[in-house]
Amino acid sequence: MRIAVLAVQGAFIEHEIVLRDLDVDCFEIRQSSDLLQDFDGLVLPGGESTVMGKLLMELNLFEPLKNKITHGTPVLATCAGLILLADKLENDKTKHFQTLPVTVKRNAYGRQLGSFQTVAEMKGIGTVPMTFIRAPYIAEAIPDVDVLAKVDNKIVAVRYKNQLAMSFHPELTKDNSIHKYFVQMVRNNIN
Ligand code: GLN
């Protein structure tokens, strides 16, 4: 099994550290030649979605990665990664992959709650620590989207087919259960 981590901007190294701790082989996607390598899963990290979206276009990574996602490659998307997948953004005209049928609100927690931590239940995984940094939340999701977690009645984690996406940063806590769940998704997709 090999997992590709988008590494054009943001908190990608932290995902690689968690994956390597789980003995999973991973490599970075920084330019289109990196896509010549095969991979079974993809991580879209947190960071700044506008910058990442621009770089995806400039580096000719957008179409090939979108193809991979629409053809079923499992994706783990955190924070800005969720924004990249969203079909619609509530407070922004920008659009990116649009493979996940949800509406996302960027920087949804305002200034005072710009960053915060909490602990909440995630369906199929258990109680996990959640670190939010200028985080989005999911304002709307079609019924086919499986809502995995809510915080203060806002949707913060979902699964839709091969896409696992969340508002927060599981790679910034010691709890690796979300990455384990994702690795299992990748394994199931290979078999
Ligand atoms: N605020 C960022 C954005 O809108 C996301 C923040 C994050 O990834 N931690 O892209």
PDB file of C-alpha atoms and ligand atoms in Angstrom:
ATOM      1  CA  MET A   1       0.000   0.000   0.000  1.00  0.00           C
ATOM      2  CA  ARG A   2       1.253   3.452  -0.885  1.00  0.00           C
ATOM      3  CA  ILE A   3      -0.362   6.761   0.087  1.00  0.00           C
ATOM      4  CA  ALA A   4       0.293  10.077  -1.642  1.00  0.00           C
ATOM      5  CA  VAL A   5       0.268  13.263   0.415  1.00  0.00           C
ATOM      6  CA  LEU A   6      -0.376  16.546  -1.368  1.00  0.00           C
ATOM      7  CA  ALA A   7       2.619  18.650  -0.352  1.00  0.00           C
ATOM      8  CA  VAL A   8       2.314  21.996  -2.115  1.00  0.00           C
ATOM      9  CA  GLN A   9       1.389  23.945   1.031  1.00  0.00           C
ATOM     10  CA  GLY A  10       0.174  23.466   4.589  1.00  0.00           C
ATOM     11  CA  ALA A  11       0.473  20.781   7.257  1.00  0.00           C
ATOM     12  CA  PHE A  12       1.479  17.791   5.128  1.00  0.00           C
ATOM     13  CA  ILE A  13       4.522  16.585   7.092  1.00  0.00           C
ATOM     14  CA  GLU A  14       2.371  15.891  10.138  1.00  0.00           C
ATOM     15  CA  HIS A  15       0.255  13.447   8.091  1.00  0.00           C
ATOM     16  CA  GLU A  16       3.370  11.714   6.804  1.00  0.00           C
ATOM     17  CA  ILE A  17       4.643  11.262  10.365  1.00  0.00           C
ATOM     18  CA  VAL A  18       1.359   9.641  11.472  1.00  0.00           C
ATOM     19  CA  LEU A  19       1.260   7.372   8.401  1.00  0.00           C
ATOM     20  CA  ARG A  20       4.879   6.283   8.871  1.00  0.00           C
ATOM     21  CA  ASP A  21       4.140   5.549  12.553  1.00  0.00           C
ATOM     22  CA  LEU A  22       1.443   3.215  11.247  1.00  0.00           C
ATOM     23  CA  ASP A  23       4.052   1.591   8.954  1.00  0.00           C
ATOM     24  CA  VAL A  24       2.383   2.944   5.848  1.00  0.00           C
ATOM     25  CA  ASP A  25       4.560   3.879   2.900  1.00  0.00           C
ATOM     26  CA  CYS A  26       3.834   7.431   1.731  1.00  0.00           C
ATOM     27  CA  PHE A  27       5.308   9.988  -0.646  1.00  0.00           C
ATOM     28  CA  GLU A  28       4.775  13.658  -1.435  1.00  0.00           C
ATOM     29  CA  ILE A  29       3.049  15.122  -4.453  1.00  0.00           C
ATOM     30  CA  ARG A  30       4.761  18.407  -5.252  1.00  0.00           C
ATOM     31  CA  GLN A  31       4.739  18.431  -9.058  1.00  0.00           C
ATOM     32  CA  SER A  32       3.053  16.567 -11.900  1.00  0.00           C
ATOM     33  CA  SER A  33       5.963  14.130 -12.389  1.00  0.00           C
ATOM     34  CA  ASP A  34       5.206  12.801  -8.889  1.00  0.00           C
ATOM     35  CA  LEU A  35       1.945  11.492 -10.320  1.00  0.00           C
ATOM     36  CA  LEU A  36       3.847   8.976 -12.429  1.00  0.00           C
ATOM     37  CA  GLN A  37       4.006   6.877  -9.283  1.00  0.00           C
ATOM     38  CA  ASP A  38       1.084   4.677  -8.397  1.00  0.00           C
ATOM     39  CA  PHE A  39      -0.798   5.265  -5.178  1.00  0.00           C
ATOM     40  CA  ASP A  40      -3.720   3.671  -3.351  1.00  0.00           C
ATOM     41  CA  GLY A  41      -4.819   6.597  -1.202  1.00  0.00           C
ATOM     42  CA  LEU A  42      -4.502  10.378  -1.137  1.00  0.00           C
ATOM     43  CA  VAL A  43      -4.208  12.894   1.718  1.00  0.00           C
ATOM     44  CA  LEU A  44      -5.295  16.510   1.225  1.00  0.00           C
ATOM     45  CA  PRO A  45      -3.887  18.365   4.249  1.00  0.00           C
ATOM     46  CA  GLY A  46      -4.889  21.538   6.057  1.00  0.00           C
ATOM     47  CA  GLY A  47      -3.397  24.879   5.135  1.00  0.00           C
ATOM     48  CA  GLU A  48      -4.797  27.675   3.009  1.00  0.00           C
ATOM     49  CA  SER A  49      -7.287  26.363   0.482  1.00  0.00           C
ATOM     50  CA  THR A  50      -7.081  29.377  -1.844  1.00  0.00           C
ATOM     51  CA  VAL A  51      -3.311  29.016  -2.144  1.00  0.00           C
ATOM     52  CA  MET A  52      -3.527  25.242  -2.541  1.00  0.00           C
ATOM     53  CA  GLY A  53      -6.225  25.585  -5.198  1.00  0.00           C
ATOM     54  CA  LYS A  54      -4.070  28.012  -7.193  1.00  0.00           C
ATOM     55  CA  LEU A  55      -0.993  25.830  -6.918  1.00  0.00           C
ATOM     56  CA  LEU A  56      -2.966  22.759  -8.012  1.00  0.00           C
ATOM     57  CA  MET A  57      -3.830  24.600 -11.225  1.00  0.00           C
ATOM     58  CA  GLU A  58      -0.402  26.113 -11.814  1.00  0.00           C
ATOM     59  CA  LEU A  59       1.367  22.809 -11.256  1.00  0.00           C
ATOM     60  CA  ASN A  60      -1.082  20.869 -13.474  1.00  0.00           C
ATOM     61  CA  LEU A  61      -2.095  18.675 -10.580  1.00  0.00           C
ATOM     62  CA  PHE A  62      -5.782  19.603 -10.507  1.00  0.00           C
ATOM     63  CA  GLU A  63      -7.233  17.408 -13.287  1.00  0.00           C
ATOM     64  CA  PRO A  64      -5.187  14.263 -12.589  1.00  0.00           C
ATOM     65  CA  LEU A  65      -5.990  14.389  -8.871  1.00  0.00           C
ATOM     66  CA  LYS A  66      -9.668  15.094  -9.492  1.00  0.00           C
ATOM     67  CA  ASN A  67      -9.713  12.058 -11.821  1.00  0.00           C
ATOM     68  CA  LYS A  68      -8.208   9.861  -9.145  1.00  0.00           C
ATOM     69  CA  ILE A  69     -10.853  10.978  -6.644  1.00  0.00           C
ATOM     70  CA  THR A  70     -13.790  10.521  -9.022  1.00  0.00           C
ATOM     71  CA  HIS A  71     -12.468   7.073  -9.961  1.00  0.00           C
ATOM     72  CA  GLY A  72     -12.576   5.935  -6.340  1.00  0.00           C
ATOM     73  CA  THR A  73      -9.120   6.438  -4.834  1.00  0.00           C
ATOM     74  CA  PRO A  74      -9.719   6.849  -1.075  1.00  0.00           C
ATOM     75  CA  VAL A  75      -9.068  10.408   0.138  1.00  0.00           C
ATOM     76  CA  LEU A  76      -8.458  11.771   3.619  1.00  0.00           C
ATOM     77  CA  ALA A  77      -9.108  15.520   3.640  1.00  0.00           C
ATOM     78  CA  THR A  78      -8.521  17.716   6.657  1.00  0.00           C
ATOM     79  CA  CYS A  79      -9.575  21.345   7.090  1.00  0.00           C
ATOM     80  CA  ALA A  80      -8.440  23.152   3.908  1.00  0.00           C
ATOM     81  CA  GLY A  81      -8.536  19.685   2.289  1.00  0.00           C
ATOM     82  CA  LEU A  82     -12.272  19.540   3.046  1.00  0.00           C
ATOM     83  CA  ILE A  83     -12.664  22.934   1.345  1.00  0.00           C
ATOM     84  CA  LEU A  84     -10.869  21.566  -1.724  1.00  0.00           C
ATOM     85  CA  LEU A  85     -13.357  18.680  -1.987  1.00  0.00           C
ATOM     86  CA  ALA A  86     -16.562  20.647  -1.324  1.00  0.00           C
ATOM     87  CA  ASP A  87     -19.129  21.031  -4.034  1.00  0.00           C
ATOM     88  CA  LYS A  88     -20.031  24.526  -2.786  1.00  0.00           C
ATOM     89  CA  LEU A  89     -18.538  27.145  -0.497  1.00  0.00           C
ATOM     90  CA  GLU A  90     -21.079  29.212   1.375  1.00  0.00           C
ATOM     91  CA  ASN A  91     -19.044  32.403   1.668  1.00  0.00           C
ATOM     92  CA  ASP A  92     -16.688  32.151  -1.261  1.00  0.00           C
ATOM     93  CA  LYS A  93     -17.068  32.017  -5.042  1.00  0.00           C
ATOM     94  CA  THR A  94     -14.019  29.793  -5.446  1.00  0.00           C
ATOM     95  CA  LYS A  95     -14.581  26.184  -6.423  1.00  0.00           C
ATOM     96  CA  HIS A  96     -12.092  23.352  -6.387  1.00  0.00           C
ATOM     97  CA  PHE A  97     -12.578  19.593  -6.903  1.00  0.00           C
ATOM     98  CA  GLN A  98     -16.325  19.620  -6.143  1.00  0.00           C
ATOM     99  CA  THR A  99     -16.365  15.861  -5.607  1.00  0.00           C
ATOM    100  CA  LEU A 100     -18.012  15.962  -2.162  1.00  0.00           C
ATOM    101  CA  PRO A 101     -21.710  16.970  -2.215  1.00  0.00           C
ATOM    102  CA  VAL A 102     -21.609  19.322   0.751  1.00  0.00           C
ATOM    103  CA  THR A 103     -21.684  23.071   1.288  1.00  0.00           C
ATOM    104  CA  VAL A 104     -18.788  24.274   3.406  1.00  0.00           C
ATOM    105  CA  LYS A 105     -18.444  27.530   5.269  1.00  0.00           C
ATOM    106  CA  ARG A 106     -14.828  28.721   5.437  1.00  0.00           C
ATOM    107  CA  ASN A 107     -13.341  30.320   8.565  1.00  0.00           C
ATOM    108  CA  ALA A 108     -16.672  29.531  10.128  1.00  0.00           C
ATOM    109  CA  TYR A 109     -15.866  30.004  13.788  1.00  0.00           C
ATOM    110  CA  GLY A 110     -15.074  33.717  13.744  1.00  0.00           C
ATOM    111  CA  ARG A 111     -12.157  35.419  15.424  1.00  0.00           C
ATOM    112  CA  GLN A 112     -12.662  34.498  19.051  1.00  0.00           C
ATOM    113  CA  LEU A 113     -12.869  30.824  18.311  1.00  0.00           C
ATOM    114  CA  GLY A 114     -10.258  30.980  15.561  1.00  0.00           C
ATOM    115  CA  SER A 115      -8.527  28.003  17.122  1.00  0.00           C
ATOM    116  CA  PHE A 116      -9.854  25.598  19.723  1.00  0.00           C
ATOM    117  CA  GLN A 117      -9.719  22.014  20.852  1.00  0.00           C
ATOM    118  CA  THR A 118     -12.456  19.670  21.885  1.00  0.00           C
ATOM    119  CA  VAL A 119     -13.247  15.996  22.182  1.00  0.00           C
ATOM    120  CA  ALA A 120     -16.200  14.435  20.413  1.00  0.00           C
ATOM    121  CA  GLU A 121     -17.603  11.148  19.213  1.00  0.00           C
ATOM    122  CA  MET A 122     -16.873  10.121  15.664  1.00  0.00           C
ATOM    123  CA  LYS A 123     -19.178   7.457  14.236  1.00  0.00           C
ATOM    124  CA  GLY A 124     -17.381   4.157  13.616  1.00  0.00           C
ATOM    125  CA  ILE A 125     -14.208   5.410  15.306  1.00  0.00           C
ATOM    126  CA  GLY A 126     -14.974   6.478  18.905  1.00  0.00           C
ATOM    127  CA  THR A 127     -14.151   9.555  20.930  1.00  0.00           C
ATOM    128  CA  VAL A 128     -11.372  11.585  19.350  1.00  0.00           C
ATOM    129  CA  PRO A 129      -9.574  14.838  20.189  1.00  0.00           C
ATOM    130  CA  MET A 130     -10.247  17.553  17.611  1.00  0.00           C
ATOM    131  CA  THR A 131      -8.010  20.549  16.911  1.00  0.00           C
ATOM    132  CA  PHE A 132      -9.686  23.350  14.957  1.00  0.00           C
ATOM    133  CA  ILE A 133      -7.576  26.091  13.333  1.00  0.00           C
ATOM    134  CA  ARG A 134      -9.469  28.785  11.445  1.00  0.00           C
ATOM    135  CA  ALA A 135     -11.671  25.895  10.578  1.00  0.00           C
ATOM    136  CA  PRO A 136     -14.576  25.465   8.208  1.00  0.00           C
ATOM    137  CA  TYR A 137     -17.714  23.514   9.023  1.00  0.00           C
ATOM    138  CA  ILE A 138     -20.203  21.733   6.833  1.00  0.00           C
ATOM    139  CA  ALA A 139     -23.341  23.811   6.556  1.00  0.00           C
ATOM    140  CA  GLU A 140     -25.260  21.363   4.367  1.00  0.00           C
ATOM    141  CA  ALA A 141     -24.869  17.815   3.123  1.00  0.00           C
ATOM    142  CA  ILE A 142     -27.044  15.714   0.837  1.00  0.00           C
ATOM    143  CA  PRO A 143     -28.663  12.682   2.551  1.00  0.00           C
ATOM    144  CA  ASP A 144     -26.209  10.240   0.921  1.00  0.00           C
ATOM    145  CA  VAL A 145     -23.367  11.839   2.838  1.00  0.00           C
ATOM    146  CA  ASP A 146     -22.694   9.988   6.095  1.00  0.00           C
ATOM    147  CA  VAL A 147     -22.335  12.491   8.945  1.00  0.00           C
ATOM    148  CA  LEU A 148     -19.631  11.128  11.261  1.00  0.00           C
ATOM    149  CA  ALA A 149     -19.280  13.922  13.804  1.00  0.00           C
ATOM    150  CA  LYS A 150     -20.920  17.110  14.998  1.00  0.00           C
ATOM    151  CA  VAL A 151     -19.594  19.747  17.380  1.00  0.00           C
ATOM    152  CA  ASP A 152     -22.052  22.322  18.743  1.00  0.00           C
ATOM    153  CA  ASN A 153     -24.584  20.946  16.313  1.00  0.00           C
ATOM    154  CA  LYS A 154     -22.389  21.731  13.298  1.00  0.00           C
ATOM    155  CA  ILE A 155     -21.208  18.934  11.027  1.00  0.00           C
ATOM    156  CA  VAL A 156     -17.427  18.583  11.306  1.00  0.00           C
ATOM    157  CA  ALA A 157     -16.727  15.161   9.768  1.00  0.00           C
ATOM    158  CA  VAL A 158     -18.303  13.207   6.934  1.00  0.00           C
ATOM    159  CA  ARG A 159     -17.772  10.212   4.733  1.00  0.00           C
ATOM    160  CA  TYR A 160     -19.089   9.975   1.200  1.00  0.00           C
ATOM    161  CA  LYS A 161     -18.031   6.820  -0.624  1.00  0.00           C
ATOM    162  CA  ASN A 162     -14.224   7.035  -0.958  1.00  0.00           C
ATOM    163  CA  GLN A 163     -13.971  10.497   0.627  1.00  0.00           C
ATOM    164  CA  LEU A 164     -13.350  11.007   4.362  1.00  0.00           C
ATOM    165  CA  ALA A 165     -13.304  14.695   5.237  1.00  0.00           C
ATOM    166  CA  MET A 166     -13.201  16.757   8.391  1.00  0.00           C
ATOM    167  CA  SER A 167     -12.989  20.354   9.597  1.00  0.00           C
ATOM    168  CA  PHE A 168     -10.294  19.690  12.164  1.00  0.00           C
ATOM    169  CA  HIS A 169      -6.704  18.392  12.218  1.00  0.00           C
ATOM    170  CA  PRO A 170      -6.379  14.793  13.449  1.00  0.00           C
ATOM    171  CA  GLU A 171      -2.692  14.831  12.442  1.00  0.00           C
ATOM    172  CA  LEU A 172      -1.951  17.409  15.167  1.00  0.00           C
ATOM    173  CA  THR A 173      -2.995  15.174  18.067  1.00  0.00           C
ATOM    174  CA  LYS A 174      -1.471  11.977  19.440  1.00  0.00           C
ATOM    175  CA  ASP A 175      -4.606  10.007  18.601  1.00  0.00           C
ATOM    176  CA  ASN A 176      -4.081   8.185  15.316  1.00  0.00           C
ATOM    177  CA  SER A 177      -7.477   6.442  15.138  1.00  0.00           C
ATOM    178  CA  ILE A 178      -8.732   8.522  12.193  1.00  0.00           C
ATOM    179  CA  HIS A 179      -5.627   7.689  10.179  1.00  0.00           C
ATOM    180  CA  LYS A 180      -6.074   4.018  11.102  1.00  0.00           C
ATOM    181  CA  TYR A 181      -9.664   4.170   9.868  1.00  0.00           C
ATOM    182  CA  PHE A 182      -8.469   5.757   6.627  1.00  0.00           C
ATOM    183  CA  VAL A 183      -5.750   3.141   6.130  1.00  0.00           C
ATOM    184  CA  GLN A 184      -8.462   0.491   6.520  1.00  0.00           C
ATOM    185  CA  MET A 185     -10.545   2.272   3.838  1.00  0.00           C
ATOM    186  CA  VAL A 186      -7.503   2.126   1.542  1.00  0.00           C
ATOM    187  CA  ARG A 187      -6.916  -1.547   2.358  1.00  0.00           C
ATOM    188  CA  ASN A 188     -10.576  -2.422   1.638  1.00  0.00           C
ATOM    189  CA  ASN A 189     -10.365  -0.610  -1.668  1.00  0.00           C
ATOM    190  CA  ILE A 190      -7.292  -2.592  -2.732  1.00  0.00           C
ATOM    191  CA  ASN A 191      -8.846  -5.983  -1.860  1.00  0.00           C
TER     192      ASN A 191
HETATM  193  N1  GLN B   1      -8.855  28.800   6.901  1.00  0.00           N
HETATM  194  C1  GLN B   1      -8.269  27.889   5.960  1.00  0.00           C
HETATM  195  C2  GLN B   1      -8.942  27.988   4.594  1.00  0.00           C
HETATM  196  O1  GLN B   1      -9.959  28.576   4.484  1.00  0.00           O
HETATM  197  C3  GLN B   1      -8.340  26.460   6.448  1.00  0.00           C
HETATM  198  C4  GLN B   1      -7.585  26.351   7.749  1.00  0.00           C
HETATM  199  C5  GLN B   1      -6.859  25.069   7.956  1.00  0.00           C
HETATM  200  O2  GLN B   1      -6.659  24.260   7.039  1.00  0.00           O
HETATM  201  N2  GLN B   1      -6.406  24.899   9.159  1.00  0.00           N
HETATM  202  O3  GLN B   1      -8.444  27.479   3.640  1.00  0.00           O
END
